[in-house]
Amino acid sequence: MQLFVCRAPESEPGKVVARSLWFLISLLFVTSSVAENNIALNNDAEKKEAQKLYQQYCASCHATSRLGGMGPALLPENLKRLRKNKALNIIAKGRAATQMPAFGNVLTAPQRQLLVKYIYTPLENMPDWGMAEIRKSHLIHYQPASLSNQPVFKADMLNLFVVVELGDHHATLLDGDKFEPIYRFKTRFALHGGPKYSPDGRYVYFVSRDGWVSKFDIYNLKTVAEIRAGINTRNLAVSGDGKTILVGNYLPHTLVLLNAENLEPIEIIPVKDKNGKTSRVSAVYTAVPRNSFVIALKDIPEVWEMHYNDKRQFPVRHILLDDYLDDFQFDPSYTYLMGAARNAKNGQVINLNIGRKVADLELTGLPHLSSGITWNYKGRRVMATPNLKKSEISIIDMTSWKTIKRIKTLGPGFFMRSHENSPYAWADVFFGSNKEAVHVIDKQTLEIVKTLRPSPGKNAAHVEFDRYGKHVLLSVWDMDGELIVYNANTLKELKRLPMKKPSGKYNVYNKINRSAGTSH
Ligand code: DHE
């Protein structure tokens, strides 16, 4: 049970009245929080009914075990920062910026209440996912010596794209000059986050929401090794020297280091602060110019930086913050980190060299900083971020850290993209009645110059440029979806390729060269 201790005001006039009032407010606060925290399943009949509802409405995304699948794990350990009445509200109305639908018209209020009680009840047996379990899951499909060092097909190996097809859990390797599929292969269920390339672009690493890391050899068109690094996982990062993979988990609260060569586990790092409070990992990023990984945490107000060296040591530096920061964007030199918590009102700028906050960012709503991009605008660098809750794009001057423009859009958006050689930035409208629309923004006037609606009624989202910035690939997120190729300058449509809900697409050259117009 959580208790709130409220101190009465000490001012002289009306002291007694104020104290009584304060006492009443405190009492109300304590009572309501006790009530909120006291909801438990009362008897076996309730438990049975809750289980039935859960299996019928929740299990397909959050897994029968509640350990997470397409949706996150639904366990008290993972819901620490979500109050129960907020959880009730989410079940009724859905959750912005996720695939969580609204059940307000499907489930009655008592049924929703029962589900909340259920998901805040601890599992009878929480599975372990330590070194023994991770090692046991390790699969080596091909030894490196058995594979060719030359590609088994002809194409510009740096202008390839990997397209993740979320619809039927496949990925397509695409020729970035001809825009023709080279090879389509099965992935693990529900990949999330961008696949990451080895520094030479030969290998691509994927991670699924249920923790499976896969290494795919592009030269040989083969998945060479796999390992399950967590039960419920966020994403992975590849070190700048290409030797190490870092995986960030929601469950258990760990970071897992893997040898990039064969995915052999190196070390598990428990994620906790100095008082022993544990945290989910929001995301892990590679900061190549710093020879480090930077780690965003969900439940403790810290940013971690993990360095790596030739001796295979991985010291962790804890940067203490005033607030939680679980979504980041970096400046191109990786000195500054622009961060926001998913529930915060403002963002913060952290100087990673000195390890402290140097400015606040005027960012309201739910900025999606990990999808932000940067470019040069009138002699200075700006960062643009979409917003998962507001119909706007914020443009931030990266010298003064002021928001210099809010571009009004037709709805909240998820992803932004550009390229050094393109005058345009692309931003999707992911939510609402205009989710079929994609805006094209002039990077020098900061105005929307065109709004495309390639497939009326279907969500169009997430673009990526080819290595030269001459072509843009846009997804239609549908089981009968498409990948659409545009001329990046004339904005004319050139080609459509049918695909099964193509979510993200990732150009080898742009990724390994850390183009400022894309995510890395
Ligand atoms: Fe993502 C990337 C977090 C929901 C599709 N998403 C990321 C990254 C983070 C993140 C931190 C960057 C990591 C990386 O690329 O290595 N995403 C979150 C959330 O917290 C959120 C809002 C809630 C959640 O369910 O986790 C969320 N994301 C979604 C979706 O609902 C999307 C649209 C569909 C899906 O796959 O679940 C989705 N996220 C993506 C994609 C990327 C991504 C396609 C890679 C973007 C890129 O171009 O690099």
PDB file of C-alpha atoms in Angstrom, residues 10-200:
ATOM      1  CA  GLU A  10       2.191  26.781   8.620  1.00  0.00           C
ATOM      2  CA  SER A  11       0.965  30.326   7.819  1.00  0.00           C
ATOM      3  CA  GLU A  12      -0.587  32.262  10.734  1.00  0.00           C
ATOM      4  CA  PRO A  13      -3.998  33.611   9.534  1.00  0.00           C
ATOM      5  CA  GLY A  14      -6.716  30.988   9.385  1.00  0.00           C
ATOM      6  CA  LYS A  15      -4.172  28.406  10.559  1.00  0.00           C
ATOM      7  CA  VAL A  16      -6.742  26.161  12.250  1.00  0.00           C
ATOM      8  CA  VAL A  17      -9.176  26.231   9.315  1.00  0.00           C
ATOM      9  CA  ALA A  18      -6.385  25.611   6.842  1.00  0.00           C
ATOM     10  CA  ARG A  19      -5.049  22.725   8.937  1.00  0.00           C
ATOM     11  CA  SER A  20      -8.492  21.093   9.114  1.00  0.00           C
ATOM     12  CA  LEU A  21      -8.980  21.500   5.404  1.00  0.00           C
ATOM     13  CA  TRP A  22      -5.554  20.102   4.700  1.00  0.00           C
ATOM     14  CA  PHE A  23      -6.291  17.165   6.985  1.00  0.00           C
ATOM     15  CA  LEU A  24      -9.491  16.436   5.080  1.00  0.00           C
ATOM     16  CA  ILE A  25      -7.727  16.641   1.711  1.00  0.00           C
ATOM     17  CA  SER A  26      -4.958  14.352   2.951  1.00  0.00           C
ATOM     18  CA  LEU A  27      -7.527  11.896   4.262  1.00  0.00           C
ATOM     19  CA  LEU A  28      -9.372  11.880   0.959  1.00  0.00           C
ATOM     20  CA  PHE A  29      -6.117  11.398  -0.936  1.00  0.00           C
ATOM     21  CA  VAL A  30      -5.030   8.532   1.315  1.00  0.00           C
ATOM     22  CA  THR A  31      -8.463   6.900   1.192  1.00  0.00           C
ATOM     23  CA  SER A  32      -8.697   7.074  -2.574  1.00  0.00           C
ATOM     24  CA  SER A  33      -5.196   5.738  -3.055  1.00  0.00           C
ATOM     25  CA  VAL A  34      -5.920   2.941  -0.588  1.00  0.00           C
ATOM     26  CA  ALA A  35      -9.112   2.172  -2.485  1.00  0.00           C
ATOM     27  CA  GLU A  36      -7.275   2.259  -5.780  1.00  0.00           C
ATOM     28  CA  ASN A  37      -4.518  -0.035  -4.584  1.00  0.00           C
ATOM     29  CA  ASN A  38      -6.776  -2.392  -2.717  1.00  0.00           C
ATOM     30  CA  ILE A  39      -8.615  -3.869  -5.634  1.00  0.00           C
ATOM     31  CA  ALA A  40      -7.842  -7.542  -5.676  1.00  0.00           C
ATOM     32  CA  LEU A  41      -9.749 -10.476  -7.090  1.00  0.00           C
ATOM     33  CA  ASN A  42     -12.145 -11.443  -4.318  1.00  0.00           C
ATOM     34  CA  ASN A  43     -12.847 -15.101  -4.944  1.00  0.00           C
ATOM     35  CA  ASP A  44     -12.418 -18.003  -7.353  1.00  0.00           C
ATOM     36  CA  ALA A  45     -15.522 -17.082  -9.368  1.00  0.00           C
ATOM     37  CA  GLU A  46     -14.122 -13.596 -10.012  1.00  0.00           C
ATOM     38  CA  LYS A  47     -10.757 -15.052 -10.907  1.00  0.00           C
ATOM     39  CA  LYS A  48     -12.337 -17.493 -13.389  1.00  0.00           C
ATOM     40  CA  GLU A  49     -14.413 -14.760 -15.021  1.00  0.00           C
ATOM     41  CA  ALA A  50     -11.379 -12.443 -15.246  1.00  0.00           C
ATOM     42  CA  GLN A  51      -9.290 -15.198 -16.805  1.00  0.00           C
ATOM     43  CA  LYS A  52     -12.025 -15.881 -19.348  1.00  0.00           C
ATOM     44  CA  LEU A  53     -12.303 -12.224 -20.314  1.00  0.00           C
ATOM     45  CA  TYR A  54      -8.551 -11.883 -20.530  1.00  0.00           C
ATOM     46  CA  GLN A  55      -8.208 -14.904 -22.837  1.00  0.00           C
ATOM     47  CA  GLN A  56     -11.046 -13.643 -25.030  1.00  0.00           C
ATOM     48  CA  TYR A  57     -10.052  -9.998 -25.390  1.00  0.00           C
ATOM     49  CA  CYS A  58      -6.418  -9.510 -24.365  1.00  0.00           C
ATOM     50  CA  ALA A  59      -4.434 -12.706 -24.928  1.00  0.00           C
ATOM     51  CA  SER A  60      -4.010 -12.379 -28.687  1.00  0.00           C
ATOM     52  CA  CYS A  61      -1.801  -9.291 -28.211  1.00  0.00           C
ATOM     53  CA  HIS A  62      -0.512  -9.594 -24.632  1.00  0.00           C
ATOM     54  CA  ALA A  63      -0.064 -13.440 -24.696  1.00  0.00           C
ATOM     55  CA  THR A  64      -1.991 -16.108 -22.830  1.00  0.00           C
ATOM     56  CA  SER A  65       0.709 -16.008 -20.153  1.00  0.00           C
ATOM     57  CA  ARG A  66       0.384 -12.181 -19.744  1.00  0.00           C
ATOM     58  CA  LEU A  67       4.105 -11.997 -20.515  1.00  0.00           C
ATOM     59  CA  GLY A  68       3.583  -9.844 -23.602  1.00  0.00           C
ATOM     60  CA  GLY A  69       3.438 -10.433 -27.350  1.00  0.00           C
ATOM     61  CA  MET A  70       2.511  -7.700 -29.808  1.00  0.00           C
ATOM     62  CA  GLY A  71       1.420  -5.710 -26.731  1.00  0.00           C
ATOM     63  CA  PRO A  72       3.442  -5.322 -23.536  1.00  0.00           C
ATOM     64  CA  ALA A  73       3.412  -7.737 -20.582  1.00  0.00           C
ATOM     65  CA  LEU A  74       0.457  -7.129 -18.262  1.00  0.00           C
ATOM     66  CA  LEU A  75       1.927  -7.736 -14.835  1.00  0.00           C
ATOM     67  CA  PRO A  76       2.108  -5.553 -11.691  1.00  0.00           C
ATOM     68  CA  GLU A  77       5.914  -5.452 -12.109  1.00  0.00           C
ATOM     69  CA  ASN A  78       5.487  -3.737 -15.489  1.00  0.00           C
ATOM     70  CA  LEU A  79       2.548  -1.530 -14.598  1.00  0.00           C
ATOM     71  CA  LYS A  80       4.193   0.266 -11.689  1.00  0.00           C
ATOM     72  CA  ARG A  81       3.899   3.696 -13.267  1.00  0.00           C
ATOM     73  CA  LEU A  82       0.322   3.231 -14.444  1.00  0.00           C
ATOM     74  CA  ARG A  83      -2.393   3.990 -11.887  1.00  0.00           C
ATOM     75  CA  LYS A  84      -5.298   1.564 -11.927  1.00  0.00           C
ATOM     76  CA  ASN A  85      -7.941   4.138 -12.889  1.00  0.00           C
ATOM     77  CA  LYS A  86      -5.718   5.104 -15.819  1.00  0.00           C
ATOM     78  CA  ALA A  87      -5.570   1.422 -16.794  1.00  0.00           C
ATOM     79  CA  LEU A  88      -9.379   1.303 -16.624  1.00  0.00           C
ATOM     80  CA  ASN A  89      -9.558   4.311 -18.884  1.00  0.00           C
ATOM     81  CA  ILE A  90      -7.157   2.741 -21.385  1.00  0.00           C
ATOM     82  CA  ILE A  91      -9.252  -0.440 -21.567  1.00  0.00           C
ATOM     83  CA  ALA A  92     -12.322   1.686 -22.237  1.00  0.00           C
ATOM     84  CA  LYS A  93     -10.827   4.189 -24.661  1.00  0.00           C
ATOM     85  CA  GLY A  94      -7.711   2.555 -26.112  1.00  0.00           C
ATOM     86  CA  ARG A  95      -4.202   3.972 -25.900  1.00  0.00           C
ATOM     87  CA  ALA A  96      -2.842   6.760 -28.070  1.00  0.00           C
ATOM     88  CA  ALA A  97       0.158   5.821 -30.176  1.00  0.00           C
ATOM     89  CA  THR A  98      -0.216   2.076 -29.725  1.00  0.00           C
ATOM     90  CA  GLN A  99      -2.211  -0.747 -31.301  1.00  0.00           C
ATOM     91  CA  MET A 100      -4.417  -0.940 -28.154  1.00  0.00           C
ATOM     92  CA  PRO A 101      -8.094  -0.647 -29.228  1.00  0.00           C
ATOM     93  CA  ALA A 102     -10.996   0.749 -27.168  1.00  0.00           C
ATOM     94  CA  PHE A 103     -13.203  -1.820 -25.406  1.00  0.00           C
ATOM     95  CA  GLY A 104     -15.689   0.700 -24.008  1.00  0.00           C
ATOM     96  CA  ASN A 105     -18.479  -0.593 -26.253  1.00  0.00           C
ATOM     97  CA  VAL A 106     -17.508  -4.240 -25.993  1.00  0.00           C
ATOM     98  CA  LEU A 107     -17.025  -4.760 -22.258  1.00  0.00           C
ATOM     99  CA  THR A 108     -19.245  -3.559 -19.421  1.00  0.00           C
ATOM    100  CA  ALA A 109     -17.801  -1.370 -16.647  1.00  0.00           C
ATOM    101  CA  PRO A 110     -17.688  -4.296 -14.129  1.00  0.00           C
ATOM    102  CA  GLN A 111     -15.951  -6.461 -16.751  1.00  0.00           C
ATOM    103  CA  ARG A 112     -13.324  -3.764 -17.343  1.00  0.00           C
ATOM    104  CA  GLN A 113     -12.845  -3.438 -13.580  1.00  0.00           C
ATOM    105  CA  LEU A 114     -12.350  -7.190 -13.317  1.00  0.00           C
ATOM    106  CA  LEU A 115      -9.700  -7.129 -16.019  1.00  0.00           C
ATOM    107  CA  VAL A 116      -7.823  -4.378 -14.205  1.00  0.00           C
ATOM    108  CA  LYS A 117      -7.868  -6.422 -10.997  1.00  0.00           C
ATOM    109  CA  TYR A 118      -6.576  -9.372 -12.980  1.00  0.00           C
ATOM    110  CA  ILE A 119      -3.633  -7.640 -14.632  1.00  0.00           C
ATOM    111  CA  TYR A 120      -2.498  -6.138 -11.306  1.00  0.00           C
ATOM    112  CA  THR A 121      -2.500  -9.589  -9.681  1.00  0.00           C
ATOM    113  CA  PRO A 122       1.009 -11.088  -9.589  1.00  0.00           C
ATOM    114  CA  LEU A 123       1.591 -14.274 -11.593  1.00  0.00           C
ATOM    115  CA  GLU A 124       1.672 -17.387  -9.465  1.00  0.00           C
ATOM    116  CA  ASN A 125       4.952 -18.399 -11.090  1.00  0.00           C
ATOM    117  CA  MET A 126       7.044 -15.699 -12.656  1.00  0.00           C
ATOM    118  CA  PRO A 127       9.398 -17.392 -15.140  1.00  0.00           C
ATOM    119  CA  ASP A 128      13.127 -16.792 -14.769  1.00  0.00           C
ATOM    120  CA  TRP A 129      14.990 -15.477 -17.769  1.00  0.00           C
ATOM    121  CA  GLY A 130      18.612 -15.544 -16.714  1.00  0.00           C
ATOM    122  CA  MET A 131      21.820 -16.793 -18.301  1.00  0.00           C
ATOM    123  CA  ALA A 132      20.765 -20.466 -18.185  1.00  0.00           C
ATOM    124  CA  GLU A 133      17.488 -19.801 -20.052  1.00  0.00           C
ATOM    125  CA  ILE A 134      19.157 -17.465 -22.559  1.00  0.00           C
ATOM    126  CA  ARG A 135      21.929 -19.965 -23.327  1.00  0.00           C
ATOM    127  CA  LYS A 136      19.407 -22.767 -23.708  1.00  0.00           C
ATOM    128  CA  SER A 137      17.541 -20.812 -26.392  1.00  0.00           C
ATOM    129  CA  HIS A 138      20.671 -20.194 -28.483  1.00  0.00           C
ATOM    130  CA  LEU A 139      20.454 -21.522 -32.056  1.00  0.00           C
ATOM    131  CA  ILE A 140      23.353 -21.462 -34.479  1.00  0.00           C
ATOM    132  CA  HIS A 141      21.957 -22.299 -37.919  1.00  0.00           C
ATOM    133  CA  TYR A 142      25.156 -21.744 -39.895  1.00  0.00           C
ATOM    134  CA  GLN A 143      28.796 -21.511 -38.824  1.00  0.00           C
ATOM    135  CA  PRO A 144      30.492 -18.441 -40.388  1.00  0.00           C
ATOM    136  CA  ALA A 145      33.128 -20.664 -42.065  1.00  0.00           C
ATOM    137  CA  SER A 146      30.418 -22.496 -44.021  1.00  0.00           C
ATOM    138  CA  LEU A 147      29.245 -19.282 -45.721  1.00  0.00           C
ATOM    139  CA  SER A 148      30.531 -17.324 -48.709  1.00  0.00           C
ATOM    140  CA  ASN A 149      32.218 -13.955 -48.233  1.00  0.00           C
ATOM    141  CA  GLN A 150      30.823 -12.822 -51.569  1.00  0.00           C
ATOM    142  CA  PRO A 151      27.158 -11.929 -52.113  1.00  0.00           C
ATOM    143  CA  VAL A 152      25.188 -14.698 -53.838  1.00  0.00           C
ATOM    144  CA  PHE A 153      23.278 -12.109 -55.928  1.00  0.00           C
ATOM    145  CA  LYS A 154      24.120  -8.961 -57.880  1.00  0.00           C
ATOM    146  CA  ALA A 155      23.072  -5.507 -56.644  1.00  0.00           C
ATOM    147  CA  ASP A 156      24.564  -2.392 -55.087  1.00  0.00           C
ATOM    148  CA  MET A 157      25.020  -3.900 -51.616  1.00  0.00           C
ATOM    149  CA  LEU A 158      24.852  -0.457 -49.992  1.00  0.00           C
ATOM    150  CA  ASN A 159      21.633   0.549 -51.695  1.00  0.00           C
ATOM    151  CA  LEU A 160      19.606  -2.375 -50.402  1.00  0.00           C
ATOM    152  CA  PHE A 161      16.534  -1.996 -48.224  1.00  0.00           C
ATOM    153  CA  VAL A 162      15.198  -4.405 -45.638  1.00  0.00           C
ATOM    154  CA  VAL A 163      11.417  -4.011 -45.432  1.00  0.00           C
ATOM    155  CA  VAL A 164       9.680  -5.455 -42.370  1.00  0.00           C
ATOM    156  CA  GLU A 165       6.289  -6.923 -43.284  1.00  0.00           C
ATOM    157  CA  LEU A 166       4.471  -6.994 -39.968  1.00  0.00           C
ATOM    158  CA  GLY A 167       1.303  -8.463 -41.525  1.00  0.00           C
ATOM    159  CA  ASP A 168       2.631 -11.992 -41.899  1.00  0.00           C
ATOM    160  CA  HIS A 169       5.930 -11.656 -39.985  1.00  0.00           C
ATOM    161  CA  HIS A 170       8.277 -11.626 -42.956  1.00  0.00           C
ATOM    162  CA  ALA A 171      10.990  -9.315 -44.246  1.00  0.00           C
ATOM    163  CA  THR A 172      11.829  -8.482 -47.843  1.00  0.00           C
ATOM    164  CA  LEU A 173      15.288  -7.606 -49.117  1.00  0.00           C
ATOM    165  CA  LEU A 174      14.815  -5.033 -51.849  1.00  0.00           C
ATOM    166  CA  ASP A 175      17.125  -3.811 -54.605  1.00  0.00           C
ATOM    167  CA  GLY A 176      17.316  -0.034 -54.048  1.00  0.00           C
ATOM    168  CA  ASP A 177      18.126   0.776 -57.705  1.00  0.00           C
ATOM    169  CA  LYS A 178      15.562  -1.395 -59.464  1.00  0.00           C
ATOM    170  CA  PHE A 179      13.031  -1.514 -56.617  1.00  0.00           C
ATOM    171  CA  GLU A 180      12.618  -5.246 -57.097  1.00  0.00           C
ATOM    172  CA  PRO A 181      12.442  -7.780 -54.261  1.00  0.00           C
ATOM    173  CA  ILE A 182      15.575  -9.948 -54.043  1.00  0.00           C
ATOM    174  CA  TYR A 183      14.484 -12.321 -51.290  1.00  0.00           C
ATOM    175  CA  ARG A 184      11.581 -12.656 -48.854  1.00  0.00           C
ATOM    176  CA  PHE A 185      12.088 -14.529 -45.589  1.00  0.00           C
ATOM    177  CA  LYS A 186      10.267 -15.402 -42.377  1.00  0.00           C
ATOM    178  CA  THR A 187      11.052 -13.418 -39.246  1.00  0.00           C
ATOM    179  CA  ARG A 188      10.150 -14.053 -35.622  1.00  0.00           C
ATOM    180  CA  PHE A 189       6.654 -12.956 -34.529  1.00  0.00           C
ATOM    181  CA  ALA A 190       6.058  -9.202 -34.026  1.00  0.00           C
ATOM    182  CA  LEU A 191       9.370  -7.482 -34.674  1.00  0.00           C
ATOM    183  CA  HIS A 192       9.636  -4.025 -33.149  1.00  0.00           C
ATOM    184  CA  GLY A 193      12.121  -1.168 -33.551  1.00  0.00           C
ATOM    185  CA  GLY A 194      14.349  -0.769 -36.556  1.00  0.00           C
ATOM    186  CA  PRO A 195      16.510  -3.724 -37.615  1.00  0.00           C
ATOM    187  CA  LYS A 196      20.174  -2.753 -37.187  1.00  0.00           C
ATOM    188  CA  TYR A 197      23.055  -3.382 -39.606  1.00  0.00           C
ATOM    189  CA  SER A 198      26.645  -4.424 -38.921  1.00  0.00           C
ATOM    190  CA  PRO A 199      29.026  -1.510 -39.751  1.00  0.00           C
ATOM    191  CA  ASP A 200      29.909  -3.052 -43.165  1.00  0.00           C
TER     192      ASP A 200
END
